[in-house]
CSV table of C-alpha atoms in Angstrom, one decimal:
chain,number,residue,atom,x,y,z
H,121,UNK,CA,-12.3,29.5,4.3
H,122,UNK,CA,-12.9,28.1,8.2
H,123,UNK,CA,-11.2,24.5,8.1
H,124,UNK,CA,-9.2,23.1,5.2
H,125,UNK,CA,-7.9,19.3,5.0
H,126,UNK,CA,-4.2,18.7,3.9
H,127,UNK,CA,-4.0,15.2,3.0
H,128,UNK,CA,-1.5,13.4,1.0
H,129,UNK,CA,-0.3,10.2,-0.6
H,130,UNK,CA,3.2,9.8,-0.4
H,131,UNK,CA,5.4,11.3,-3.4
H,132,UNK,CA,7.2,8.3,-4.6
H,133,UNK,CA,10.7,8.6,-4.7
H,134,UNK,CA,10.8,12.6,-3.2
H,135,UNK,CA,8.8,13.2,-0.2
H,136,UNK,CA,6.6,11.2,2.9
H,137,UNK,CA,2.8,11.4,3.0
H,138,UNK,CA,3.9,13.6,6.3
H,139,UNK,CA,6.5,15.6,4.3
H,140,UNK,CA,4.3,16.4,1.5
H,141,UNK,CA,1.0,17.4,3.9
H,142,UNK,CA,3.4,19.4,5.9
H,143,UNK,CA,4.3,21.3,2.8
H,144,UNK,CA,1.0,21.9,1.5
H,145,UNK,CA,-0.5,23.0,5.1
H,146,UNK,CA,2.4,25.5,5.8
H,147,UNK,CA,1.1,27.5,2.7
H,148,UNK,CA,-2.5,27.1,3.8
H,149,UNK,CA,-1.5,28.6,7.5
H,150,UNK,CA,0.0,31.5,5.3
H,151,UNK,CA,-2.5,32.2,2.6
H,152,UNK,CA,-5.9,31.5,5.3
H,153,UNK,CA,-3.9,32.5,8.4
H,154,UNK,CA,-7.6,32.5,10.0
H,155,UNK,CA,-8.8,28.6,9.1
H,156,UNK,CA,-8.5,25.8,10.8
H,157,UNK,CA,-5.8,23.5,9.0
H,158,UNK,CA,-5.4,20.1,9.6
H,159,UNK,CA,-2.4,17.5,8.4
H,160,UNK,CA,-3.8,13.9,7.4
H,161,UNK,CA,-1.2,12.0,5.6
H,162,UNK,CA,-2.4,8.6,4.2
H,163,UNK,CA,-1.7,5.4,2.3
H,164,UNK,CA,-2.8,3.3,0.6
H,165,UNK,CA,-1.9,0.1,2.3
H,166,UNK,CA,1.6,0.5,0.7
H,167,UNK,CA,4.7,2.7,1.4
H,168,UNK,CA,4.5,4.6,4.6
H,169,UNK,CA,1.7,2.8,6.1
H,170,UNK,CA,3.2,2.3,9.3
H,171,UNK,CA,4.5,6.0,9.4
H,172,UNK,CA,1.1,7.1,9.1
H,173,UNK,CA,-0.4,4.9,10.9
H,174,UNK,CA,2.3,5.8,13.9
H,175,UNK,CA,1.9,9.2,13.7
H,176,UNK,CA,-1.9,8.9,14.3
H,177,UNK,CA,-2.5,6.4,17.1
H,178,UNK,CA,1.4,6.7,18.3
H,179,UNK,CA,2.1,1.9,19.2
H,180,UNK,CA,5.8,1.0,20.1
H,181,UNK,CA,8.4,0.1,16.9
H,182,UNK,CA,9.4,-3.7,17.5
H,183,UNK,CA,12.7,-4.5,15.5
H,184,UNK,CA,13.2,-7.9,14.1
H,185,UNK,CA,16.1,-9.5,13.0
H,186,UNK,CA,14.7,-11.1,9.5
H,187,UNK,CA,16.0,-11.8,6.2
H,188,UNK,CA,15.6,-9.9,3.1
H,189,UNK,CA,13.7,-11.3,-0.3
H,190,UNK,CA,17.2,-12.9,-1.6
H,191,UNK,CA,17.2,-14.7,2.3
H,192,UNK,CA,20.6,-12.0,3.1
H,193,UNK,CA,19.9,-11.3,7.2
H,194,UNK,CA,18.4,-7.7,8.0
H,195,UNK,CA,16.8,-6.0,10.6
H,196,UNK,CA,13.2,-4.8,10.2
H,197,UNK,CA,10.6,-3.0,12.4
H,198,UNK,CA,6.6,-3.2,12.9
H,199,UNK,CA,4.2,-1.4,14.9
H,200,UNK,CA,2.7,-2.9,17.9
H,201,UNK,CA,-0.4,-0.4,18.3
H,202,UNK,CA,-2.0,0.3,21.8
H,203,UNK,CA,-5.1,-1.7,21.0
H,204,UNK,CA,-2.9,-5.0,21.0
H,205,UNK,CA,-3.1,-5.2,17.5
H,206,UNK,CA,0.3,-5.1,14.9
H,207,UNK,CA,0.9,-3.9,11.9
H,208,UNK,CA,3.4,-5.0,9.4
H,209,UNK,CA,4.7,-3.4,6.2
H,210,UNK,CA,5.3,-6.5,3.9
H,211,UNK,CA,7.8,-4.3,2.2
H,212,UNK,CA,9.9,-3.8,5.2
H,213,UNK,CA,11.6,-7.6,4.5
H,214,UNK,CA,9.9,-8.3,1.0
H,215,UNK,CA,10.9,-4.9,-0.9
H,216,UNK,CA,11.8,-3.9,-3.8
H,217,UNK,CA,13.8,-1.4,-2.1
H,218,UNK,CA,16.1,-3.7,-0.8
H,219,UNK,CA,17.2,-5.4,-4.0
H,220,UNK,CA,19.9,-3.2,-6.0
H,221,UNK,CA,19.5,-3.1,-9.9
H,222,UNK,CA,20.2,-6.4,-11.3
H,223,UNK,CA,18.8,-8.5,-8.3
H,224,UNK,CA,15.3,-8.6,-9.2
H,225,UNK,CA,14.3,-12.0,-9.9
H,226,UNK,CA,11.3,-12.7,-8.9
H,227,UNK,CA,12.0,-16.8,-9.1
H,228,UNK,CA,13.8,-16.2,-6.2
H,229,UNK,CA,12.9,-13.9,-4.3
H,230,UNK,CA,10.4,-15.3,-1.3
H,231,UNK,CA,8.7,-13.6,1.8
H,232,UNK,CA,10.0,-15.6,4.2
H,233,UNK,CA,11.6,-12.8,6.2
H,234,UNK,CA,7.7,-11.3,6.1
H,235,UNK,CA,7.2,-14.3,8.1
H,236,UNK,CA,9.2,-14.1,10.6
H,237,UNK,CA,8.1,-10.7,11.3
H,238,UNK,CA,4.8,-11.9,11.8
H,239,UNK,CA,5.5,-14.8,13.8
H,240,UNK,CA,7.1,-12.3,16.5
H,241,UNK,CA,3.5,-10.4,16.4
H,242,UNK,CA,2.3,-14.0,16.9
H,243,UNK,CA,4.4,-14.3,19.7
H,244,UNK,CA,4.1,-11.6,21.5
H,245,UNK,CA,-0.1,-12.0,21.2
H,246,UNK,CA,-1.2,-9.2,18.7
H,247,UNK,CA,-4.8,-9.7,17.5
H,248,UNK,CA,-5.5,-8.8,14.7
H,249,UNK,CA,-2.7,-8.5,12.2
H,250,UNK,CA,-2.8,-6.0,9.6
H,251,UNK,CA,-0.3,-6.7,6.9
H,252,UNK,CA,0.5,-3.4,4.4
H,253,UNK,CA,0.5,-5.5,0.7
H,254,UNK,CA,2.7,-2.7,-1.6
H,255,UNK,CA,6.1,-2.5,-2.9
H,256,UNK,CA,6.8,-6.3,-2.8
H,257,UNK,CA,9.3,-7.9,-4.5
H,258,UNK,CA,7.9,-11.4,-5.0
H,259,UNK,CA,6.0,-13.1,-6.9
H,260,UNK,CA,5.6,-16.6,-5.1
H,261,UNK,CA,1.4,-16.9,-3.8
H,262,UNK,CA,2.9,-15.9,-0.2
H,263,UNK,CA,4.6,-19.7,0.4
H,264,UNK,CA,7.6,-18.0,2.0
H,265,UNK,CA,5.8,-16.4,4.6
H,266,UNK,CA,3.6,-18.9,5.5
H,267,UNK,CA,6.2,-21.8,5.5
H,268,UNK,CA,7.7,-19.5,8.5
H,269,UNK,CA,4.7,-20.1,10.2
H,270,UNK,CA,4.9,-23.5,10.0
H,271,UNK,CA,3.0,-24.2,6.0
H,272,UNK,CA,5.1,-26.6,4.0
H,273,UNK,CA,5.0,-26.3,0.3
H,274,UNK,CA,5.8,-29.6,-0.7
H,275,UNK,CA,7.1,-31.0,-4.6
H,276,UNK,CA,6.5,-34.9,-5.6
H,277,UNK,CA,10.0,-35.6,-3.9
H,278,UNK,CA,8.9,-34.0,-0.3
H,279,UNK,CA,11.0,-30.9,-0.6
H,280,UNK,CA,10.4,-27.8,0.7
H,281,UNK,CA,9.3,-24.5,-2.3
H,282,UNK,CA,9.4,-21.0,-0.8
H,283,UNK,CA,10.0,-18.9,-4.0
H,284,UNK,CA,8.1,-18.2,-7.8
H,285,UNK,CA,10.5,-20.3,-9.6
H,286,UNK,CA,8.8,-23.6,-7.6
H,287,UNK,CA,5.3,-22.8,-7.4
H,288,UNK,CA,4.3,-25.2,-10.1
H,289,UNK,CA,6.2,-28.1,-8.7
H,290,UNK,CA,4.0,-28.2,-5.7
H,291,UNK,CA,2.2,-30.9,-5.2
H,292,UNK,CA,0.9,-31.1,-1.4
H,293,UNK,CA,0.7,-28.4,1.6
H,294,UNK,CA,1.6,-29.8,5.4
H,295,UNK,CA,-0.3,-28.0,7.5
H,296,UNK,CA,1.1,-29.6,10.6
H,297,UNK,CA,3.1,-27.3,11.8
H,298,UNK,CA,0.8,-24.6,11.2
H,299,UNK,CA,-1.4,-26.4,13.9
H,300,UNK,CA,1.3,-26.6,16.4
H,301,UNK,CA,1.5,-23.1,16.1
H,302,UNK,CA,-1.7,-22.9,17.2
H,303,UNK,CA,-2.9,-19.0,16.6
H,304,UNK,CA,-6.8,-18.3,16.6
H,305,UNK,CA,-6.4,-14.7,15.8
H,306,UNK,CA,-7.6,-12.6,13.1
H,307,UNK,CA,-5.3,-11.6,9.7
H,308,UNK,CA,-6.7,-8.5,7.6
H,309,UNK,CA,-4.2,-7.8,4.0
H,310,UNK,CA,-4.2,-4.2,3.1
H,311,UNK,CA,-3.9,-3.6,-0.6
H,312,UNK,CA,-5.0,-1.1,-3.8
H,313,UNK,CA,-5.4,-3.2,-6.3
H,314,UNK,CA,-8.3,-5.7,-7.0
H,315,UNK,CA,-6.8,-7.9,-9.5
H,316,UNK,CA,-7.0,-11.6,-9.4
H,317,UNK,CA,-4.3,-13.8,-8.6
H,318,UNK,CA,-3.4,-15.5,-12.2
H,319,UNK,CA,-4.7,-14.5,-16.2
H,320,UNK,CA,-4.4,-11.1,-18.1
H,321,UNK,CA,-4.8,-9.4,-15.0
H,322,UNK,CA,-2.8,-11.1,-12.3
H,323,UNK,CA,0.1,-11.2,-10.3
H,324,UNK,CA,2.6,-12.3,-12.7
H,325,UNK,CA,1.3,-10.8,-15.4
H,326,UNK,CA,0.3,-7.5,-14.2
H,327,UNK,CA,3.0,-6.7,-11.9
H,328,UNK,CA,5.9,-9.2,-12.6
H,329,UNK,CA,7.7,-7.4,-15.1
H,330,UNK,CA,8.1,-4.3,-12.4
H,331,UNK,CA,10.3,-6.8,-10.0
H,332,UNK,CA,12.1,-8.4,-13.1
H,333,UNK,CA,10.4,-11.3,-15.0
H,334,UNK,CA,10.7,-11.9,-18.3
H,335,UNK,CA,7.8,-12.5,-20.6
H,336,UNK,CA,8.8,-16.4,-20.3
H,337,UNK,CA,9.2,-16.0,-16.7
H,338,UNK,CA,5.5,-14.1,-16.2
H,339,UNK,CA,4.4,-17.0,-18.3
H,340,UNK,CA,6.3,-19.6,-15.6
H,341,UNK,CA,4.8,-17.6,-12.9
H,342,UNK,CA,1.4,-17.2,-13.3
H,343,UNK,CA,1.3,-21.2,-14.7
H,344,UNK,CA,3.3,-21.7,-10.9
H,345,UNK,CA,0.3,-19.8,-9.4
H,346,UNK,CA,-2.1,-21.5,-11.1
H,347,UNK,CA,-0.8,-25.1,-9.7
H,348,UNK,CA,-0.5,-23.4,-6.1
H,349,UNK,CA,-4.2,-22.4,-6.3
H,350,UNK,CA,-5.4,-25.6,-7.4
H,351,UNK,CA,-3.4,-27.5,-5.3
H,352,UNK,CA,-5.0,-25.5,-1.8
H,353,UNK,CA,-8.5,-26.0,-3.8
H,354,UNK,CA,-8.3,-29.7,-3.8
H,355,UNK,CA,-7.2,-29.9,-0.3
H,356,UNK,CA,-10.1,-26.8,1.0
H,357,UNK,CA,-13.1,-27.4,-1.7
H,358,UNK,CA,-12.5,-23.6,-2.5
H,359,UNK,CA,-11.1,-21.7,-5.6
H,360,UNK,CA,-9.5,-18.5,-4.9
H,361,UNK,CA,-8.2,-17.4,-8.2
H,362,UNK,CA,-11.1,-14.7,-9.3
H,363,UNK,CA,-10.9,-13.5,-5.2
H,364,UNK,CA,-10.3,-9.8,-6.1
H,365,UNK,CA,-7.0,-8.3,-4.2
H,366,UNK,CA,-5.4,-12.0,-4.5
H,367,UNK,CA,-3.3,-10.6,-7.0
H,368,UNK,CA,-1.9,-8.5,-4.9
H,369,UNK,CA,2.3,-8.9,-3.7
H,370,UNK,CA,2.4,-11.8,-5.8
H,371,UNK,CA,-0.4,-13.5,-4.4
H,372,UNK,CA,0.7,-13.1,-0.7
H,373,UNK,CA,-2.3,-13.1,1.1
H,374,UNK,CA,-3.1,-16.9,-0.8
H,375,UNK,CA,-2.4,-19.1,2.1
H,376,UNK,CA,-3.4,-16.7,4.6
H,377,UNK,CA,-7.1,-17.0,3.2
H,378,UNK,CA,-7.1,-20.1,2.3
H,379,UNK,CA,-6.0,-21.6,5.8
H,380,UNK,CA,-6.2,-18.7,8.8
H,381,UNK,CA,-9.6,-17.2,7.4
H,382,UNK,CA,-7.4,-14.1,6.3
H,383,UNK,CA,-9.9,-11.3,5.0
H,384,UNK,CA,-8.3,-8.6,2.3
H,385,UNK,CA,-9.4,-5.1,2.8
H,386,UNK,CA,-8.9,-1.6,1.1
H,387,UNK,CA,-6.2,-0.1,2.9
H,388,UNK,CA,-7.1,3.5,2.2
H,389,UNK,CA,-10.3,2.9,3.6
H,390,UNK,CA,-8.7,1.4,6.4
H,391,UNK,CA,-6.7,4.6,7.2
H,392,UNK,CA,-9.2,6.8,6.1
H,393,UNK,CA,-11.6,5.1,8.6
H,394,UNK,CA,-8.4,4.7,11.2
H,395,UNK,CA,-8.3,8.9,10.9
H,396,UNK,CA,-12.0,9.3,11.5
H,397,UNK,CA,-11.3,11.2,8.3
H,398,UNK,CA,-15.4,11.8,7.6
H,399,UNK,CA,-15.6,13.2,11.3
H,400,UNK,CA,-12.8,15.8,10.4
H,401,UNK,CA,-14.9,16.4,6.8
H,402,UNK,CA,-18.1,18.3,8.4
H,403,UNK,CA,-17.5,21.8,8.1
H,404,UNK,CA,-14.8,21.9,6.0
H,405,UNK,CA,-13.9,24.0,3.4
H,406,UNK,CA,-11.3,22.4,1.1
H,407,UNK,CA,-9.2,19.1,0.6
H,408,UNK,CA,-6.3,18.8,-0.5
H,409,UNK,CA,-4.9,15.7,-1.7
H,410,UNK,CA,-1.6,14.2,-4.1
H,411,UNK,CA,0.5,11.9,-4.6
H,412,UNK,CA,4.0,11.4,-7.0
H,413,UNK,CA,1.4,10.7,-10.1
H,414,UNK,CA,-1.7,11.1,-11.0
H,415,UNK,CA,-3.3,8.9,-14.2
H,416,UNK,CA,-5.9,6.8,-15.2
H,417,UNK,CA,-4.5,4.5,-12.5
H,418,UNK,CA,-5.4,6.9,-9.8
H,419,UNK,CA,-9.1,6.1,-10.4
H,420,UNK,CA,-9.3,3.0,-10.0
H,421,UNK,CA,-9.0,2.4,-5.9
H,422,UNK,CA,-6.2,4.1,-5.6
H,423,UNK,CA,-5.3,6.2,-2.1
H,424,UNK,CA,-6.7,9.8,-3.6
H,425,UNK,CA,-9.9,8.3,-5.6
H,426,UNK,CA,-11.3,7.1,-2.0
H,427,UNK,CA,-10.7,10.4,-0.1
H,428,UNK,CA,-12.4,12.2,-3.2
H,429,UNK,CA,-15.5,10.4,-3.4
H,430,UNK,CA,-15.9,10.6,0.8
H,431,UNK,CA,-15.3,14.4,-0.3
H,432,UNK,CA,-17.4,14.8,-2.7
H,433,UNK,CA,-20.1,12.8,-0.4
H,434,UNK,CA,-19.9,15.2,1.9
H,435,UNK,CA,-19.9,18.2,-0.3
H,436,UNK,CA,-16.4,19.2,-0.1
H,437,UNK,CA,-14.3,20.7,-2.6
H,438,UNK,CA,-10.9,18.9,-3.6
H,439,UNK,CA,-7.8,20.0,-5.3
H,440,UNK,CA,-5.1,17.5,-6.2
H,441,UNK,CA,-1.8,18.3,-6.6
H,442,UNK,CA,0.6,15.5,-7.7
H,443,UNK,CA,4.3,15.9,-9.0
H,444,UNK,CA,2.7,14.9,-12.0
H,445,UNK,CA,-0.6,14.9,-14.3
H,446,UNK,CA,-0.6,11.9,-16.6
H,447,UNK,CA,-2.9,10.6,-18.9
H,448,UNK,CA,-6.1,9.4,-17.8
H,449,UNK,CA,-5.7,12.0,-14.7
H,450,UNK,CA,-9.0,13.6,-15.9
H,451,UNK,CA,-11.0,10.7,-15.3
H,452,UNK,CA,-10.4,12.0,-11.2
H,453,UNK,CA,-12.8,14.4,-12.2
H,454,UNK,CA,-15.9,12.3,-12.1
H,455,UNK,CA,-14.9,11.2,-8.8
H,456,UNK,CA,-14.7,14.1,-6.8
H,457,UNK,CA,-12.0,16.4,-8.0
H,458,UNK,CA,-12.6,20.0,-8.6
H,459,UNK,CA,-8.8,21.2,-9.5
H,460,UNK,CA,-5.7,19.1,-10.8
H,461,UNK,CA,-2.7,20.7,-10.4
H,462,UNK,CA,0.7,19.4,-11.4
H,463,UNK,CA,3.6,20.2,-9.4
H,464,UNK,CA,6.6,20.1,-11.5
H,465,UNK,CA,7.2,22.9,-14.1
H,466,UNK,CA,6.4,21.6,-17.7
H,467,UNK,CA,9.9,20.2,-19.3
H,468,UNK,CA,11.7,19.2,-15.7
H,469,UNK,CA,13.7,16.4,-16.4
H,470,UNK,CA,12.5,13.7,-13.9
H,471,UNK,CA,16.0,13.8,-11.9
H,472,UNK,CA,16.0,17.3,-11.4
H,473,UNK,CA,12.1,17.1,-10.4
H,474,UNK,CA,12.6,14.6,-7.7
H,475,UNK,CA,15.8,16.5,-6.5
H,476,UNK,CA,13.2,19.6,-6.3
H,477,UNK,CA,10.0,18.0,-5.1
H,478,UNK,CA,9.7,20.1,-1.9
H,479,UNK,CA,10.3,23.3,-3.5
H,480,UNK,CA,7.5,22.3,-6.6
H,481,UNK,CA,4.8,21.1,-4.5
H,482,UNK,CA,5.2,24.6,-2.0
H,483,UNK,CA,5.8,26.9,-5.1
H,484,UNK,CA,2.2,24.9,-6.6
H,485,UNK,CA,0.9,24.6,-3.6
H,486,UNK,CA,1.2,28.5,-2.7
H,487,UNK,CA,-0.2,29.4,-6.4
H,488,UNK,CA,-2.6,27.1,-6.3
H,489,UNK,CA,-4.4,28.4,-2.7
H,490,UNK,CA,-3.7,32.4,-3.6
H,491,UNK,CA,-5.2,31.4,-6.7
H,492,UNK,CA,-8.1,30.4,-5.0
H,493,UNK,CA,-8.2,32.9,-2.4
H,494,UNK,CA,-8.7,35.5,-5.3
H,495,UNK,CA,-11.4,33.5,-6.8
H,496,UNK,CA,-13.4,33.1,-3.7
H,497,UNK,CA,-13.0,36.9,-3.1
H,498,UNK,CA,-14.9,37.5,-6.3
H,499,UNK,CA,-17.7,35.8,-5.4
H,500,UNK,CA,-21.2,37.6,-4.5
């Protein structure tokens, strides 16, 4: 074993993309104190993209005063990178994470603090934009955002809607101020998921009850989204409904596209192209990936299911090990896999699992490499 990858997903809930890797690679320095090891965490667009993104290029951490999804004032960071680009975690003002339990409620939540981040990249003359789509809290086709730079969302009375609970009173878009505002630069939305923005498989319906809606409200929702869509096709000649990503953050990117010539990209292959993670796949010897949990989901665009099929491409072997192996996990297999390994010990209850993800993932980590240490050794 000459050169081994170490490259992780973040564990959810327990451990950075930089804690996990760092984990995993201290056992391969121990077990192949010979091979070249080398620490690549990644994201998927999502939590810790900026951390990872940091840690590889290095940019400057510009902190924002904003406002939070409920509109409560909070300060916020995002990376101004060397190349004069910025990148922005939506999540950093349009979170889950920033809501305690109870004050989900995704008819009022907006993105308008997202905005205001942005329009300080604006400001200070990033090109492009990069905007991390994961984690969001909202579910209102990005109007908060965009009003802050200068979008109004009108209703038949001329008032102003900035959350899901007044999508589908909108009735016209001012673009005015967006023209005053006068950028020309380029807007790229990072995101895992291809689903539309409305039906079976959109925002609201997909992903609204994980920020709080009710079935009436994913109902209220996606009808809201609906309106919003057909309201920026009548005024642009284009339908953006089937665009697949637009279903992401509660349709954030919508405006963007429709109005700024926003483009949404895969943000693992983003990253993965941002590490020049084929260049550090010739001549190595193993990859290891993981993430907090590994399903059926996990093969379809998720962070892990890119690196694999680059791996496989290139003839690599790759071993996942996740805090856990779910159903539908398998399926990783015909992607690239070799080896799924679960990290937490069969019958850990989930609290004491995420108090103990550090020592899991080492104690799997270590068996997992002397495992195949012995195996190699066997070989003719």
């Amino acid at each position: 074993m000459k050169k081994i990858i170490v490259a992780t997903d973040s564990f959810k809930g327990s451990l950075s993309a930089q804690e996990a890797s760092f984990i995993i690679a201290c056992q391969a320095r121990k077990i192949y104190p010979n091979a070249e090891v080398i620490e690549l965490p990644i994201s998927d667009g999502g939590e810790g993209l900026v951390e990872v993104v940091f840690n590889a290029l290095g940019g400057e951490h510009k902190i924002v005063r904003t406002s939070d999804p409920l509109g409560r004032e909070i300060s916020a960071a995002y990376l101004k990178l060397p190349d004069g680009s910025a990148l922005i975690e939506m999540a950093g003002a349009g979170g889950l994470t920033l809501l305690k339990p109870g004050e989900c409620d995704p008819l009022r939540t907006t993105t308008f603090g997202v905005g205001l981040m942005i329009l300080d990249a604006i400001e200070a003359g990033a090109d492009p934009i990069y905007i991390g789509l994961g984690g969001s809290a909202t579910v209102e086709g990005g109007t908060g955002a965009a009003t802050a730079l200068g979008m109004l969302f009108l209703d038949g009375q001329g008032d102003t809607i900035i959350s899901g609970g007044g999508l589908a009173k909108i009735h016209s878009i001012d673009l005015s101020g967006l023209r005053e505002l006068n950028y020309c630069g380029r807007f790229f939305f990072l995101t895992d998921v291809n689903n539309p923005l409305c039906g079976p498989n959109g925002a609201a319906e997909v992903f609204g009850p994980q920020k709080g809606a009710t079935r009436d409200q994913v109902r209220q929702l996606d009808q809201g989204l609906q309106n919003l869509a057909g309201v920026i096709a009548r005024q642009t000649g284009v339908d953006l409904q089937d665009t697949p990503g637009m279903g992401a953050a509660g349709g954030f990117a919508l405006p963007f596209v429709a109005f700024m010539h926003a483009e949404i990209r895969s943000g693992i292959e983003f990253v993965l192209d941002l590490l020049r993670f084929d260049e550090h796949l010739a001549e190595s010897d193993l990859v290891v990936t993981g993430e907090g949990r590994t399903d059926a989901q996990s093969a379809m665009g998720k962070a892990i299911s890119a690196l694999a099929r680059r791996a496989r491409a290139a003839g690599v072997r790759v071993a996942v090990i996740s805090g856990s192996i779910g159903e539908g996990a398998e399926k990783m297999l015909t992607l690239g896999v070799d080896d799924l390994i679960q990290a937490t010990p069969a019958g850990q209850p989930l609290e004491e699992a995420l108090a103990h993800a550090a020592e899991n993932l080492e104690d799997a980590a270590r068996e997992y490499l002397e495992g195949l240490k012995l195996e190699l050794s066997r070989q003719p």
